[in-house]
Coordinates of C-alpha atoms and ligand atoms in Angstrom, one line a residue:
X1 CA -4.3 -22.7 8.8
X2 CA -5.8 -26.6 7.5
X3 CA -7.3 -28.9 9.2
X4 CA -3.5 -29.7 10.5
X5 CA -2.7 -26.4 12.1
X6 CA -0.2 -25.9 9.6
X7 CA 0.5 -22.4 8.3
X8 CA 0.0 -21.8 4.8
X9 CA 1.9 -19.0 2.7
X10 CA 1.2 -18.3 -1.0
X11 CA 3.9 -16.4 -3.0
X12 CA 3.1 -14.6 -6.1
X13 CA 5.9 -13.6 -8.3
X14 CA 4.9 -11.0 -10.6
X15 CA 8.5 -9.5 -11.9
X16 CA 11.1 -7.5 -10.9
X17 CA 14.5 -7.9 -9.9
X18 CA 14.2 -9.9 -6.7
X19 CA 13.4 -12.9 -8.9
X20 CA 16.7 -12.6 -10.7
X21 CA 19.3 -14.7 -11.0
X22 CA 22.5 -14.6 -13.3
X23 CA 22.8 -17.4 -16.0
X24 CA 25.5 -19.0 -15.9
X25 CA 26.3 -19.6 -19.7
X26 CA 25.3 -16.0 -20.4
X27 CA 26.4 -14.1 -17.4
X28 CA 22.9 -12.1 -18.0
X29 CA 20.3 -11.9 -15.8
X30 CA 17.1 -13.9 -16.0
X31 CA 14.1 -15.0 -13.8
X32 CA 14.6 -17.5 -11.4
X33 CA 12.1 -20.4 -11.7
X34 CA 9.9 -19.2 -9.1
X35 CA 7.9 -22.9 -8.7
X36 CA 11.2 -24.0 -7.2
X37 CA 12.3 -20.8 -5.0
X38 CA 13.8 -22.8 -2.1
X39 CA 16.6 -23.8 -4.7
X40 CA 17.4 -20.2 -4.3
X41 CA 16.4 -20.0 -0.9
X42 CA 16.9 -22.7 1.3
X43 CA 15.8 -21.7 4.2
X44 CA 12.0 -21.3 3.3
X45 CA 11.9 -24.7 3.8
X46 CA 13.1 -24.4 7.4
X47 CA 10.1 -22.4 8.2
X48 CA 8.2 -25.6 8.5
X49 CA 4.9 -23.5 6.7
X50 CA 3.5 -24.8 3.6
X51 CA 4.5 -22.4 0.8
X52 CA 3.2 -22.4 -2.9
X53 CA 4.6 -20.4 -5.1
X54 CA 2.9 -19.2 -8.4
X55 CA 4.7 -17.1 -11.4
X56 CA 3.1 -14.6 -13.8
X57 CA 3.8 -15.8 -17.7
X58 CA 5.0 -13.6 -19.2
X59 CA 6.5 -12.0 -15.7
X60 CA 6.6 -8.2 -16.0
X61 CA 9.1 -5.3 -15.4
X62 CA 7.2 -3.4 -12.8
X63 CA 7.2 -0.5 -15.1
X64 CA 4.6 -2.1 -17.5
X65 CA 2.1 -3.3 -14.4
X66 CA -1.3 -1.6 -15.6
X67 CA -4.4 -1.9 -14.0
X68 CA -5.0 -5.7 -16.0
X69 CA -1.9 -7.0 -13.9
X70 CA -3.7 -5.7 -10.9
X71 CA -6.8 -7.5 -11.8
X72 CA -4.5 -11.0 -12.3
X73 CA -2.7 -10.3 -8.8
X74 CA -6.6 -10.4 -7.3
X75 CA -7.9 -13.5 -9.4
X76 CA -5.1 -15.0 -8.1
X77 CA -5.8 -14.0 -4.1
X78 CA -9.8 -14.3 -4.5
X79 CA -9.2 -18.2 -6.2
X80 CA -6.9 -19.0 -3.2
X81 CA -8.6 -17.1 -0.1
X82 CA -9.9 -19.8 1.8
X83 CA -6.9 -21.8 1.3
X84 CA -3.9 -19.4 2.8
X85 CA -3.4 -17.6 5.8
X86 CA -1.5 -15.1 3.9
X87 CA 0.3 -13.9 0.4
X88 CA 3.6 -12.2 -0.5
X89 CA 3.3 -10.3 -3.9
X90 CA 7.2 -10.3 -5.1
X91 CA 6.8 -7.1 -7.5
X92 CA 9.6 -4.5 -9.0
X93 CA 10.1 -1.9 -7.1
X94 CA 9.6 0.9 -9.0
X95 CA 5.9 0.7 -9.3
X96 CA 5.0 -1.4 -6.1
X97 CA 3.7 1.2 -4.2
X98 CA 0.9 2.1 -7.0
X99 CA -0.1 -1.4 -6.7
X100 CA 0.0 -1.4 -3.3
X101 CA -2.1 1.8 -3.2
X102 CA -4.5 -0.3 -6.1
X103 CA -5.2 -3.7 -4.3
X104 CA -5.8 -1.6 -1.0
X105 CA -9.1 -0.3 -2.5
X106 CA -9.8 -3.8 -4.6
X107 CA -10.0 -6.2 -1.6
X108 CA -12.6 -4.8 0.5
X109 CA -12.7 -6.2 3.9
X110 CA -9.2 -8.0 3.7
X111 CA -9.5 -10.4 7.0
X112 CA -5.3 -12.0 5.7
X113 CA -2.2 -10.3 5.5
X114 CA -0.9 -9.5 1.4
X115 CA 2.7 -8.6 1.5
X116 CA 4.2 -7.0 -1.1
X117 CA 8.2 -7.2 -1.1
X118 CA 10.9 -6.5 -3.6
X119 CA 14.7 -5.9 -3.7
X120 CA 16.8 -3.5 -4.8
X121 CA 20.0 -6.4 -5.5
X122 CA 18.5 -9.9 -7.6
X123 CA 18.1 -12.4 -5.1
X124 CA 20.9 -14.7 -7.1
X125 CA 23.8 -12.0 -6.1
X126 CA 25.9 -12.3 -3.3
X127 CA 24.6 -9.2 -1.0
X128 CA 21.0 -9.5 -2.5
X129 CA 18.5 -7.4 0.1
X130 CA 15.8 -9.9 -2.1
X131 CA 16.3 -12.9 0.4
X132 CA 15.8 -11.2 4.0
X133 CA 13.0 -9.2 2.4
X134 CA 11.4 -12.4 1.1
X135 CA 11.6 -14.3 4.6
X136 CA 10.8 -11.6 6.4
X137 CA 7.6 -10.9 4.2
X138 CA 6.6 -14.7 4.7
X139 CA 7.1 -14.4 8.2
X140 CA 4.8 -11.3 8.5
X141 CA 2.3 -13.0 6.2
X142 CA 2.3 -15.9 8.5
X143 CA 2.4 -14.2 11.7
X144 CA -1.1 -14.9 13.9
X145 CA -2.1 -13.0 17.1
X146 CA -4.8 -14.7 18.8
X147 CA -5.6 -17.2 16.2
X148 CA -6.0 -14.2 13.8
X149 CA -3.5 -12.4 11.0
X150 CA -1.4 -10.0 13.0
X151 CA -1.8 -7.6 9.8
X152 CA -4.8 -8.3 7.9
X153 CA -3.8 -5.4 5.3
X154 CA -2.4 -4.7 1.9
X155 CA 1.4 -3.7 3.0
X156 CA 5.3 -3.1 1.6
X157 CA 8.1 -5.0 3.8
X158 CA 11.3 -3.7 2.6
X159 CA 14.6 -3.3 4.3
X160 CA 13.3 -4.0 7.7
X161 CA 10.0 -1.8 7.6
X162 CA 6.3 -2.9 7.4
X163 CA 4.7 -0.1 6.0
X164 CA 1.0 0.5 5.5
X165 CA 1.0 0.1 1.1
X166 CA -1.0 3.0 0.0
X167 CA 1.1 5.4 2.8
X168 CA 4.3 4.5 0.4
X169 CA 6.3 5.6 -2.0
X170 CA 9.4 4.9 -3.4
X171 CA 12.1 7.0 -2.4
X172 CA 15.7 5.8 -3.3
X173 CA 16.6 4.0 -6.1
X174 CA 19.8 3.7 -5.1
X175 CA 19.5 2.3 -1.3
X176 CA 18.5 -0.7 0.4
X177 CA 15.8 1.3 2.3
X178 CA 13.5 2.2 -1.0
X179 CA 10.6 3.0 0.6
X180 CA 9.2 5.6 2.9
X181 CA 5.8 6.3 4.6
X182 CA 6.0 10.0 5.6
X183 CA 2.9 10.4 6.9
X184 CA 1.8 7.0 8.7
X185 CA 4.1 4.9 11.2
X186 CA 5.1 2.0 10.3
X187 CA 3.1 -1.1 10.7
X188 CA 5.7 -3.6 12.2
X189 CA 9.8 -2.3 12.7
X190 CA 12.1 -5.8 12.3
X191 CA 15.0 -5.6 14.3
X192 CA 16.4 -8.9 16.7
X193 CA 12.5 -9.3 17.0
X194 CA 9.3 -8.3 14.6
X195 CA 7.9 -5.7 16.8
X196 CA 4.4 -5.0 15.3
X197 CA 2.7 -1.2 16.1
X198 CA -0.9 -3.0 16.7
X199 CA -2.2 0.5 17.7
X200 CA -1.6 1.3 14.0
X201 CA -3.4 -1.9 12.2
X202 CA -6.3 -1.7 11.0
X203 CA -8.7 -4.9 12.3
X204 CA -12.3 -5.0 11.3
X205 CA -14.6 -4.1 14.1
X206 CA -17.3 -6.5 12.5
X207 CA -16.7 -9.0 10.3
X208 CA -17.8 -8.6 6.9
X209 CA -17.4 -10.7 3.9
X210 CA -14.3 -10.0 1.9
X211 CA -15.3 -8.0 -1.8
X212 CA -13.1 -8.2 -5.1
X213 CA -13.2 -4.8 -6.8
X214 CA -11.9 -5.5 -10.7
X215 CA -12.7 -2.1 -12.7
X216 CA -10.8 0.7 -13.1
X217 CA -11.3 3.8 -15.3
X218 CA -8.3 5.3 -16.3
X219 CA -9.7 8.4 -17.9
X220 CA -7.3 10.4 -15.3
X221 CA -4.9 13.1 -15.5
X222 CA -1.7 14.3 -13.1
X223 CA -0.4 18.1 -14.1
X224 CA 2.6 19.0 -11.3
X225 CA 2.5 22.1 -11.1
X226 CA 5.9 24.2 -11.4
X227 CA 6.4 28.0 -11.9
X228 CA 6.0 29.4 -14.9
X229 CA 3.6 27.1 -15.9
X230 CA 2.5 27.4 -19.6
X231 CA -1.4 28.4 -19.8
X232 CA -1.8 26.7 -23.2
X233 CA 0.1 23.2 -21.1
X234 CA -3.1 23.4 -18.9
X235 CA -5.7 23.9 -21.1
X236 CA -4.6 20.9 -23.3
X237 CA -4.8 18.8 -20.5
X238 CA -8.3 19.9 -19.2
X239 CA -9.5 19.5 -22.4
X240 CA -8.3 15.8 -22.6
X241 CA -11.1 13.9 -24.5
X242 CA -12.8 12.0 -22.5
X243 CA -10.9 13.1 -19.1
X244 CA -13.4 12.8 -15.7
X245 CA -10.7 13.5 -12.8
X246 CA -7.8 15.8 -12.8
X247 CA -5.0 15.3 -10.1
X248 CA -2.9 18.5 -9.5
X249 CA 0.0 18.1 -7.4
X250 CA 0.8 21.8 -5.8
X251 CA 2.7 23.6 -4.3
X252 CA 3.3 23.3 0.2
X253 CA 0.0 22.9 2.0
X254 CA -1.7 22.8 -1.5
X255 CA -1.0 26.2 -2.8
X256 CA -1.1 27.2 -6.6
X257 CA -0.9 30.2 -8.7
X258 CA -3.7 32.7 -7.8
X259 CA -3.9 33.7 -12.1
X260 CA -6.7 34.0 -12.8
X261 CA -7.0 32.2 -16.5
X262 CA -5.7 29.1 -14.2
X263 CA -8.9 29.6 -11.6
X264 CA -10.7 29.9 -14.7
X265 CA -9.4 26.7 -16.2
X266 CA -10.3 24.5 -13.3
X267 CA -13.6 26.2 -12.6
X268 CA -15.0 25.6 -16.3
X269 CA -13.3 21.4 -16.1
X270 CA -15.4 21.1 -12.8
X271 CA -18.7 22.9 -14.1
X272 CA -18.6 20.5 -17.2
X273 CA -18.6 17.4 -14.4
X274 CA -14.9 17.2 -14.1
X275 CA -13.2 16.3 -10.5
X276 CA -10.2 17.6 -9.6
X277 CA -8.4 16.5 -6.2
X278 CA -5.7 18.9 -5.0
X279 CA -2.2 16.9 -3.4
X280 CA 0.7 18.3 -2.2
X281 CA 4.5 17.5 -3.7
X282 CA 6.1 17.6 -0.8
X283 CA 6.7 14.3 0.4
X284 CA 5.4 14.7 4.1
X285 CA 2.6 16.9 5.3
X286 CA -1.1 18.0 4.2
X287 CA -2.8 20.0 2.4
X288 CA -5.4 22.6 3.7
X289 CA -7.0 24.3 1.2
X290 CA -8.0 27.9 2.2
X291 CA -5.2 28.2 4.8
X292 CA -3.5 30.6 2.3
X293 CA -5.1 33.3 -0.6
X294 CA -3.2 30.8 -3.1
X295 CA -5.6 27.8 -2.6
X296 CA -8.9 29.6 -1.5
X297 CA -10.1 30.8 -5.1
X298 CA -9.3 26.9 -5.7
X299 CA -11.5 26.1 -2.9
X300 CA -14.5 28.7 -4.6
X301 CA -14.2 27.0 -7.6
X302 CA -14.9 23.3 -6.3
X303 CA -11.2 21.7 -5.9
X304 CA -11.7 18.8 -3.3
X305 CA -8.5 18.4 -0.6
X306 CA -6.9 15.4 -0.8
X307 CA -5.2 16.0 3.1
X308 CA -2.0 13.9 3.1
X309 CA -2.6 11.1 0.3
X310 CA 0.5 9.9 -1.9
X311 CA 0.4 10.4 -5.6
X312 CA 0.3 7.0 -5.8
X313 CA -2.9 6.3 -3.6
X314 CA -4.1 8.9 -5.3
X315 CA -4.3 7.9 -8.8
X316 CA -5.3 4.4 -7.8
X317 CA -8.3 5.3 -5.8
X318 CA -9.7 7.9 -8.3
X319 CA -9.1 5.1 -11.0
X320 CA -11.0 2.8 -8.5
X321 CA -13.7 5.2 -7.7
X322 CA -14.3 6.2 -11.5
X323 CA -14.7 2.6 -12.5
X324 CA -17.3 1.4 -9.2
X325 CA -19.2 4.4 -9.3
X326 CA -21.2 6.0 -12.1
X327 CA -22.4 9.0 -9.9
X328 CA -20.0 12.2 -9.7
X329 CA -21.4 13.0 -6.2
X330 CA -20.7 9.4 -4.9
X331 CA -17.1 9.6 -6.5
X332 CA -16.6 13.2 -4.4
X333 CA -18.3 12.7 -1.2
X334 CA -15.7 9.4 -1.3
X335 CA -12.5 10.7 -2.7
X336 CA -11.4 12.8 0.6
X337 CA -12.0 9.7 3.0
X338 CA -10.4 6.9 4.0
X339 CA -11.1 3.5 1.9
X340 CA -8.3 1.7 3.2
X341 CA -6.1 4.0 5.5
X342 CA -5.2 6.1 3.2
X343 CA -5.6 9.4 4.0
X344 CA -5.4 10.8 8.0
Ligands
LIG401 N1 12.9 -2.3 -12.9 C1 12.6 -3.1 -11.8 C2 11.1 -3.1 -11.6 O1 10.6 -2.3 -10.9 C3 13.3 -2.7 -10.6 C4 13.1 -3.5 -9.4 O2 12.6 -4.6 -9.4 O3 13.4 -3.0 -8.3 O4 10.5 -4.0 -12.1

């Protein structure tokens, strides 16, 4: 809020369809000029908050945001901190919830709200989802509670769910309703009225100052495992030059083949100082390594249980860990609890 109460929004358009509109002498579809968004969307201005909006250049399809892109979206919050009550990240939907997942663990102590929103329709079509996601978003993002941010965390608002960012993943290409959070509730539910789930926010008990993490380590791996897998697969992955953390998305409650050249695979990777976090691929649920014969051997050998993190979160916060921390032991004793929310 400044000095004259006045709410203040910042919107960062990063790519994606939401900021599309068709051109009228082509009939293609091209970014909209996002410095003048309430051309597009008129009602922002009846919102009576003072909204800046800032474009990437180039703007990117979300399938080429890497972990530089991430860096950009956090410049762009640490420069203007102390200046907005809150940001809406506009951002494709095909990759939002990996950086959703990302700018969780890189904005340590986040006091303001940072929305991420999308669409599934460009916001210059006729039923575009783009423009009740984006006022709803900036809504959110404004929204105080006791002279505070009613959700001072990194989140998705899409199709009338406020969902915690790193809990998500995208789940329909095809509907309105992308995005599902199968194993946390959802942070606000947007009906006649935004009805926030406060039990569920997380609020700082002290206050610390906020930190910008920037480096990430992408020496990372994700093998899914299916049956029938092909020994020689696995062992060209392991032996990945250069590869510190392996991801291996199994089977149920974290269950994987009991062979034993597979055991011997991931014992010999984690001997030579390799990590390897076990996820499951079902989309809700846990896993609890040891419940069954088929994930105790990968217990034995040193696999760490990743409980019920998204593949997204997942790669993010190994990436995260692998590029703040030097020491292997740090890296493990953090990889299996909570940064940001996002594991139970
Ligand atoms: N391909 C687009 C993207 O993720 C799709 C979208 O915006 O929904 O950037």
């Amino acid at each position: 809020m400044n000095k004259t109460g006045e709410i203040s929004v910042m919107l960062i358009y990063t790519g994606g369809t939401i900021g599309m509109v068709i051109d009228p002498n082509t009939g293609s579809l091209v970014p909209v000029d996002f410095e003048h968004i309430s051309d597009q969307v008129p009602e922002l201005k009846k919102f009576g908050y003072n909204i800046r909006s800032v474009s990437f250049d180039p703007v990117a399809d979300s399938s080429n945001i890497d972990p530089d892109l991430w860096v950009k979206m956090v410049n762009t919050i640490e420069e203007n901190y102390d200046n907005y009550d809150g940001f809406v990240i506009l951002h494709g939907t095909d990759t939002m919830s990996y950086s959703a997942s990302a700018l969780s663990f890189m904005l340590e102590n986040l006091r303001k709200p940072v929305i991420f929103t999308g669409s599934q329709l460009p916001i210059g079509v006729l039923r575009t989802d783009g423009k009740e996601n984006l006022i709803t978003a900036i809504e959110i993002a404004a929204f105080q509670k006791d002279g505070t941010p009613a959700v001072p965390e990194v989140c998705i608002y899409f199709d009338n769910k406020l969902l915690r960012g790193n809990r998500t993943t995208k789940t329909s290409a095809e509907h309105f309703d992308a995005f599902s959070s199968p194993n946390y509730p959802p942070l606000a539910e947007v009906g006649l009225h935004i009805r926030f789930n406060y039990s569920q926010i997380i609020y700082q008990e002290v206050i610390k100052k906020i930190i910008f993490h920037k480096k990430f380590d992408n020496h990372i791996a994700v093998l899914k495992l299916f049956p029938g897998l092909n020994r020689s697969f696995v062992n060209t992955v392991i032996n990945t030059p250069g590869l510190k953390a392996l991801i291996i998305e199994t089977f149920g409650s974290g269950n994987a083949p009991t062979y034993k050249w597979f055991i011997e695979e991931l014992r010999s990777f984690i001997s030579n100082g390799g990590i390897i976090l076990n996820i499951t691929q079902c989309h809700g649920g846990t896993v609890e390594m040891g419940l069954y014969e088929t994930s105790r051997e990968m217990l034995k050998a040193g696999v760490i249980g990743g409980g019920d993190i998204t593949s997204e979160a997942a790669v993010t916060k190994i990436m995260h860990l692998l590029g703040r921390y030097d020491n292997i032991s740090s890296i493990k004793s953090l990889i299996d609890k909570p940064l940001a929310g996002e594991i139970s």
